[in-house]
Amino acid sequence: MDKFSEIEKALPAKEVIGSPGRRAGISAGSKVGGGVGKAIPLDPGGTIDPRDNPAYAGWISGGRGIKAVVNEEQAEHLKETTQRLNSLDSTNSPPDAETATRGYAELHAHSNYSFQEGASEAWDLLLTAKQLGLHALAITDHDNISGVMEFAQAAKELDIKPIIGIELTLARGLDEPADTEYEPGDRPHITLLAENATGYRNISLLTTRVHVDAEERNDPHLDPALLADHAEGVICLSGCRRGEISRLVTAGDTDSAERSTRKYVEAFGKENFFLELQQNLVMGDVQRNRHMAAIAKEVEVGIVATNNAHYHVRDRHRLNDALVAIKHNKSLESSHRERRPNDQFFLKSPDEMSMLFSKHPEAIRNTVRIADRCEFDLISDTIYDFPSYDFLPPGHTESSYLRKICEEAAVRRYGSVTAEVTARLDKEFELLEKHSLVGFLLQYYDIIRIAREVQEDLGLVEPGLPIEENPPGRG
C-alpha cells in the first residue's frame, strides 16, 4: 500500500519505539518530584460549576485545566511510573523480542470510524503497532463496524493479527431496571470482541439493533437484555470509565459493581467476560483498578489491561480534542468535560503497558491470551450464507428459473439468444453458482418486481413495460 510507505517516512521506527511522548503523564497541578498539587479553580473570582468539583460523579481530572487535583496515592503512582518510563527512554533500544511480540496486545482501539472521536486511520494505528512490537491489535469503534474490512486487509499486509470488535453504547446497565433512563452522552459502554465467525455475526446483529432500535439517528444505543441471546462466540470486556461496572466502582458502590459483574458473567460465561482495567494517568485510575481487581478475584473472572487508544501517537490528541469539540458543537475552551481528560490515550509499547500495570501483571498476560483466542479471519472465514429462494415455479431449480428470466430479457433486448449471449450467460452462471448467489438474485428480482408494481400504481410507467426499461430506482 502506498499509504504505508508515506507514513513510514513520517514516523521512522526510532521515533516510535517505546511510544512517542512517553514522559508526559504528570498532572498539571502535581510536582515532578511527586508532591501533591493543590486544587486551584480555573477562575478564582468566578462562580464554579458544581460539575467541575472532583466530588461530582461525572468529573475526571487529568490536568486538562478544569482543576489540577492529585491525591497522594495517585501522585506516588505518577512519580513511580514516570521514573520507570524515563529509565526506559534512556536505554533508547527496542524491547526484548519476546516482550515485543508476545508481551501485550491492545484490545481497545478506535480508528477514524469512531466518528468525531477517533483521530487516526487504521493504517496509522497498524503501522505504529508494528513499530511498537504489538503482534495483535483490536479495532473497537463506537457503535459501528464500518472500518473492519479496511482494518483487516491492512493488518494482513503488515503481518499483525487483526481482532474485530466494537464498543457498544447501552441504553442502561445490565443490572439496572428496565425503566432506567440516561441522557444520550451519559449512557454506559461495553467492549465486545469476535472470537470466531459466530461471534462476528452476533456483533453484526447487535450493531444493527443499536441503530434500528434507537429513536434518534444520532443516539444509537442497545437494550442490554439482547446481550445474552447473542453472546455466543463473543468475548466481553467491561468497558472504559463509562462502563457500568467502572462507574459503580468509581462511585464507591462496590456491592452493586460485584452484582453487576455477576450479571455479565451470567450473560457471557465466566471464561468470556473480563473486567477491563485502564491506566491513562487520570485521577482515580489507581483506586478503580485496585477495586475492580478485587471484584474479579471475588467473582473469579479475569482482568485485562487496555489503553482505550483514540489516536496512534500522542501528538494526535489535539485533533481528538478538536473532533470531540465539534461533535458537541462547542469550542475547545468550553468542552473540557466532553474531551479526553489528558493526552495519554495513544498506542503504547508492551514495556510501557507492563510498567503502567506493574501491580496487575495478570491483566497484561490476559491481553495475549484473549488475542490468541480470537481466531476469526474476516477476509477468509465464511461469515454467512446467502438466502435461498423458496418460490420456484414447478419444474425449476434456482439456476434454471433465473436462466429463464435472463434469456427472456435477452430476447427482448437482442431479438434472440445468440451464441455470444449464451457464452456470456454460461460464464456468469458459473460464478453465481460458485458463490451461491443465485437465490439472492432471485430474491432481489422479486423486490424489483414489487417496486415496478408500485411504479405502475402511481402512474410513473406504462403498464406492461419491460422491467429493464425505466427500472425502479433510476430517477
Tab-separated table of C-alpha atoms in Angstrom, residues 228-458:
chain	number	residue	atom	x	y	z
A	228	ALA	CA	-27.356	-12.790	26.484
A	229	ASP	CA	-29.119	-14.048	23.342
A	230	HIS	CA	-26.189	-13.018	21.154
A	231	ALA	CA	-23.222	-13.864	23.373
A	232	GLU	CA	-22.006	-16.995	21.562
A	233	GLY	CA	-18.540	-16.509	20.133
A	234	VAL	CA	-18.176	-13.105	21.787
A	235	ILE	CA	-15.612	-12.075	24.405
A	236	CYS	CA	-16.905	-9.212	26.537
A	237	LEU	CA	-14.761	-6.632	28.323
A	238	SER	CA	-16.472	-4.474	30.930
A	239	GLY	CA	-15.713	-1.252	29.088
A	240	CYS	CA	-13.979	2.056	29.682
A	241	ARG	CA	-14.527	4.535	32.509
A	242	ARG	CA	-18.076	4.903	31.254
A	243	GLY	CA	-18.766	1.197	31.643
A	244	GLU	CA	-21.459	0.203	34.110
A	245	ILE	CA	-19.074	-1.551	36.485
A	246	SER	CA	-16.354	1.114	36.293
A	247	ARG	CA	-18.865	3.804	37.184
A	248	LEU	CA	-20.167	1.899	40.173
A	249	VAL	CA	-16.634	1.321	41.453
A	250	THR	CA	-15.750	4.994	40.952
A	251	ALA	CA	-18.864	5.937	42.917
A	252	GLY	CA	-17.759	3.657	45.764
A	253	ASP	CA	-20.630	1.199	45.320
A	254	THR	CA	-18.570	-1.998	45.151
A	255	ASP	CA	-21.506	-4.193	46.195
A	256	SER	CA	-23.526	-3.095	43.157
A	257	ALA	CA	-20.415	-3.403	40.988
A	258	GLU	CA	-19.976	-7.015	42.101
A	259	ARG	CA	-23.652	-7.772	41.485
A	260	SER	CA	-23.397	-6.237	38.018
A	261	THR	CA	-20.274	-8.295	37.308
A	262	ARG	CA	-22.188	-11.465	38.109
A	263	LYS	CA	-24.933	-10.389	35.689
A	264	TYR	CA	-22.411	-10.088	32.852
A	265	VAL	CA	-20.882	-13.442	33.794
A	266	GLU	CA	-24.344	-14.959	33.609
A	267	ALA	CA	-24.839	-13.484	30.127
A	268	PHE	CA	-21.437	-14.279	28.592
A	269	GLY	CA	-19.963	-17.040	30.742
A	270	LYS	CA	-17.074	-16.865	33.179
A	271	GLU	CA	-14.448	-17.623	30.525
A	272	ASN	CA	-15.749	-14.918	28.182
A	273	PHE	CA	-16.055	-11.925	30.487
A	274	PHE	CA	-13.166	-9.784	31.737
A	275	LEU	CA	-13.045	-6.700	33.914
A	276	GLU	CA	-11.279	-4.024	31.880
A	277	LEU	CA	-8.568	-2.034	33.673
A	278	GLN	CA	-7.314	1.244	32.207
A	279	GLN	CA	-4.387	3.341	33.417
A	280	ASN	CA	-4.115	6.585	31.495
A	281	LEU	CA	-2.633	8.541	34.436
A	282	VAL	CA	-6.050	10.000	35.173
A	283	MET	CA	-7.098	10.740	38.724
A	284	GLY	CA	-8.886	7.704	40.153
A	285	ASP	CA	-7.331	5.102	37.842
A	286	VAL	CA	-5.205	3.540	40.589
A	287	GLN	CA	-8.057	3.130	43.048
A	288	ARG	CA	-10.564	1.968	40.435
A	289	ASN	CA	-8.193	-0.674	39.064
A	290	ARG	CA	-7.429	-1.948	42.556
A	291	HIS	CA	-11.119	-2.316	43.443
A	292	MET	CA	-12.001	-3.922	40.100
A	293	ALA	CA	-9.170	-6.434	40.508
A	294	ALA	CA	-10.557	-7.297	43.947
A	295	ILE	CA	-14.046	-7.811	42.475
A	296	ALA	CA	-12.589	-10.018	39.747
A	297	LYS	CA	-10.908	-12.163	42.378
A	298	GLU	CA	-14.114	-12.449	44.365
A	299	VAL	CA	-16.236	-13.371	41.336
A	300	GLU	CA	-13.440	-15.489	39.822
A	301	VAL	CA	-13.239	-13.746	36.454
A	302	GLY	CA	-10.227	-12.387	34.604
A	303	ILE	CA	-8.881	-8.853	34.389
A	304	VAL	CA	-7.459	-7.321	31.235
A	305	ALA	CA	-5.480	-4.141	30.571
A	306	THR	CA	-6.368	-1.774	27.735
A	307	ASN	CA	-5.334	1.775	26.881
A	308	ASN	CA	-8.548	2.886	25.125
A	309	ALA	CA	-6.449	4.316	22.291
A	310	HIS	CA	-8.143	7.075	20.308
A	311	TYR	CA	-5.050	8.036	18.292
A	312	HIS	CA	-1.820	6.338	17.235
A	313	VAL	CA	0.714	8.830	18.640
A	314	ARG	CA	0.478	11.338	21.439
A	315	ASP	CA	0.569	14.435	19.228
A	316	ARG	CA	-2.778	13.456	17.702
A	317	HIS	CA	-4.542	14.316	20.967
A	318	ARG	CA	-5.010	17.832	19.616
A	319	LEU	CA	-7.015	16.518	16.681
A	320	ASN	CA	-9.001	14.290	19.029
A	321	ASP	CA	-9.817	17.330	21.173
A	322	ALA	CA	-10.984	19.274	18.120
A	323	LEU	CA	-13.157	16.402	16.883
A	324	VAL	CA	-14.874	15.983	20.236
A	325	ALA	CA	-15.489	19.719	20.490
A	326	ILE	CA	-17.066	19.686	17.015
A	327	LYS	CA	-19.181	16.667	17.957
A	328	HIS	CA	-20.678	18.573	20.877
A	329	ASN	CA	-20.898	21.856	18.963
A	330	LYS	CA	-18.649	23.572	21.478
A	331	SER	CA	-15.389	25.467	21.455
A	332	LEU	CA	-12.209	23.897	22.790
A	333	GLU	CA	-12.408	26.176	25.814
A	334	SER	CA	-15.938	25.083	26.726
A	335	SER	CA	-15.595	21.354	26.008
A	336	HIS	CA	-13.295	20.249	28.857
A	337	ARG	CA	-15.753	17.769	30.328
A	338	GLU	CA	-16.524	16.128	26.982
A	339	ARG	CA	-12.909	15.688	25.872
A	340	ARG	CA	-10.402	13.047	26.952
A	341	PRO	CA	-9.004	14.025	30.365
A	342	ASN	CA	-5.381	14.094	29.143
A	343	ASP	CA	-3.111	13.157	26.209
A	344	GLN	CA	-2.347	9.569	27.222
A	345	PHE	CA	-4.879	7.754	25.024
A	346	PHE	CA	-2.420	6.599	22.358
A	347	LEU	CA	-0.877	3.249	21.428
A	348	LYS	CA	1.835	2.217	23.876
A	349	SER	CA	4.523	-0.438	23.756
A	350	PRO	CA	4.432	-3.740	25.667
A	351	ASP	CA	7.155	-2.473	28.022
A	352	GLU	CA	5.293	0.718	28.750
A	353	MET	CA	1.981	-1.033	29.390
A	354	SER	CA	3.723	-3.567	31.626
A	355	MET	CA	5.118	-0.732	33.717
A	356	LEU	CA	1.760	1.028	33.944
A	357	PHE	CA	0.207	-2.227	35.171
A	358	SER	CA	3.099	-3.413	37.330
A	359	LYS	CA	0.613	-4.011	40.172
A	360	HIS	CA	-1.621	-6.101	37.889
A	361	PRO	CA	0.656	-8.262	35.673
A	362	GLU	CA	-2.144	-10.762	35.075
A	363	ALA	CA	-4.060	-8.030	33.234
A	364	ILE	CA	-1.178	-7.753	30.753
A	365	ARG	CA	-0.842	-11.515	30.283
A	366	ASN	CA	-4.553	-11.832	29.622
A	367	THR	CA	-4.319	-9.481	26.633
A	368	VAL	CA	-2.191	-12.080	24.840
A	369	ARG	CA	-4.436	-14.954	25.942
A	370	ILE	CA	-7.521	-13.191	24.609
A	371	ALA	CA	-5.739	-12.279	21.361
A	372	ASP	CA	-4.751	-15.913	20.905
A	373	ARG	CA	-8.366	-16.978	21.338
A	374	CYS	CA	-9.648	-14.578	18.679
A	375	GLU	CA	-9.128	-16.696	15.571
A	376	PHE	CA	-11.751	-15.042	13.376
A	377	ASP	CA	-10.399	-14.004	9.955
A	378	LEU	CA	-12.730	-11.527	8.283
A	379	ILE	CA	-11.010	-11.926	4.921
A	380	SER	CA	-11.161	-15.718	4.570
A	381	ASP	CA	-13.734	-17.086	7.035
A	382	THR	CA	-17.276	-17.871	5.923
A	383	ILE	CA	-19.393	-15.343	7.754
A	384	TYR	CA	-22.893	-16.013	6.449
A	385	ASP	CA	-24.790	-17.823	3.696
A	386	PHE	CA	-26.809	-16.012	1.065
A	387	PRO	CA	-30.538	-16.806	1.201
A	388	SER	CA	-32.140	-19.489	-0.919
A	389	TYR	CA	-35.291	-18.832	-2.962
A	390	ASP	CA	-38.444	-20.592	-1.800
A	391	PHE	CA	-40.971	-19.566	-4.512
A	392	LEU	CA	-39.782	-21.525	-7.530
A	393	PRO	CA	-42.298	-22.407	-10.290
A	394	PRO	CA	-42.926	-26.167	-10.724
A	395	GLY	CA	-40.153	-27.972	-12.568
A	396	HIS	CA	-37.472	-25.337	-11.955
A	397	THR	CA	-34.325	-25.137	-9.872
A	398	GLU	CA	-32.955	-21.780	-8.769
A	399	SER	CA	-30.457	-21.745	-11.644
A	400	SER	CA	-32.933	-22.839	-14.325
A	401	TYR	CA	-35.522	-20.247	-13.243
A	402	LEU	CA	-33.002	-17.383	-13.190
A	403	ARG	CA	-31.655	-18.569	-16.553
A	404	LYS	CA	-35.186	-18.492	-17.998
A	405	ILE	CA	-35.639	-14.891	-16.741
A	406	CYS	CA	-32.304	-13.843	-18.251
A	407	GLU	CA	-32.968	-15.485	-21.629
A	408	GLU	CA	-36.400	-13.832	-21.883
A	409	ALA	CA	-34.790	-10.449	-21.191
A	410	ALA	CA	-32.087	-11.203	-23.801
A	411	VAL	CA	-34.766	-11.868	-26.435
A	412	ARG	CA	-36.438	-8.533	-25.626
A	413	ARG	CA	-33.132	-6.680	-25.895
A	414	TYR	CA	-31.284	-8.503	-28.705
A	415	GLY	CA	-34.118	-10.233	-30.587
A	416	SER	CA	-32.754	-13.733	-29.901
A	417	VAL	CA	-30.399	-15.694	-27.692
A	418	THR	CA	-27.257	-15.625	-29.807
A	419	ALA	CA	-24.154	-17.754	-29.320
A	420	GLU	CA	-22.422	-14.732	-27.823
A	421	VAL	CA	-25.254	-14.209	-25.304
A	422	THR	CA	-25.227	-17.911	-24.405
A	423	ALA	CA	-21.464	-17.862	-23.788
A	424	ARG	CA	-21.781	-14.803	-21.561
A	425	LEU	CA	-24.647	-16.311	-19.558
A	426	ASP	CA	-22.672	-19.547	-19.118
A	427	LYS	CA	-19.759	-17.577	-17.675
A	428	GLU	CA	-21.983	-15.503	-15.382
A	429	PHE	CA	-23.859	-18.532	-14.063
A	430	GLU	CA	-20.619	-20.354	-13.355
A	431	LEU	CA	-19.653	-17.547	-10.972
A	432	LEU	CA	-23.143	-17.226	-9.475
A	433	GLU	CA	-23.304	-20.925	-8.657
A	434	LYS	CA	-19.747	-20.996	-7.351
A	435	HIS	CA	-20.550	-18.264	-4.819
A	436	SER	CA	-24.137	-19.417	-4.074
A	437	LEU	CA	-25.623	-16.139	-5.302
A	438	VAL	CA	-28.475	-17.468	-7.482
A	439	GLY	CA	-31.077	-17.462	-4.692
A	440	PHE	CA	-30.007	-13.986	-3.611
A	441	LEU	CA	-30.501	-12.599	-7.146
A	442	LEU	CA	-33.965	-14.170	-7.348
A	443	GLN	CA	-34.860	-12.518	-4.036
A	444	TYR	CA	-33.584	-9.228	-5.453
A	445	TYR	CA	-35.597	-9.756	-8.656
A	446	ASP	CA	-38.788	-10.144	-6.595
A	447	ILE	CA	-38.076	-6.852	-4.810
A	448	ILE	CA	-37.608	-5.110	-8.173
A	449	ARG	CA	-40.887	-6.577	-9.464
A	450	ILE	CA	-42.747	-5.278	-6.393
A	451	ALA	CA	-41.196	-1.850	-6.927
A	452	ARG	CA	-42.329	-1.942	-10.592
A	453	GLU	CA	-45.909	-2.634	-9.443
A	454	VAL	CA	-45.712	0.437	-7.213
A	455	GLN	CA	-44.467	2.473	-10.196
A	456	GLU	CA	-47.465	1.308	-12.237
A	457	ASP	CA	-49.932	2.038	-9.414
A	458	LEU	CA	-48.538	5.580	-9.148
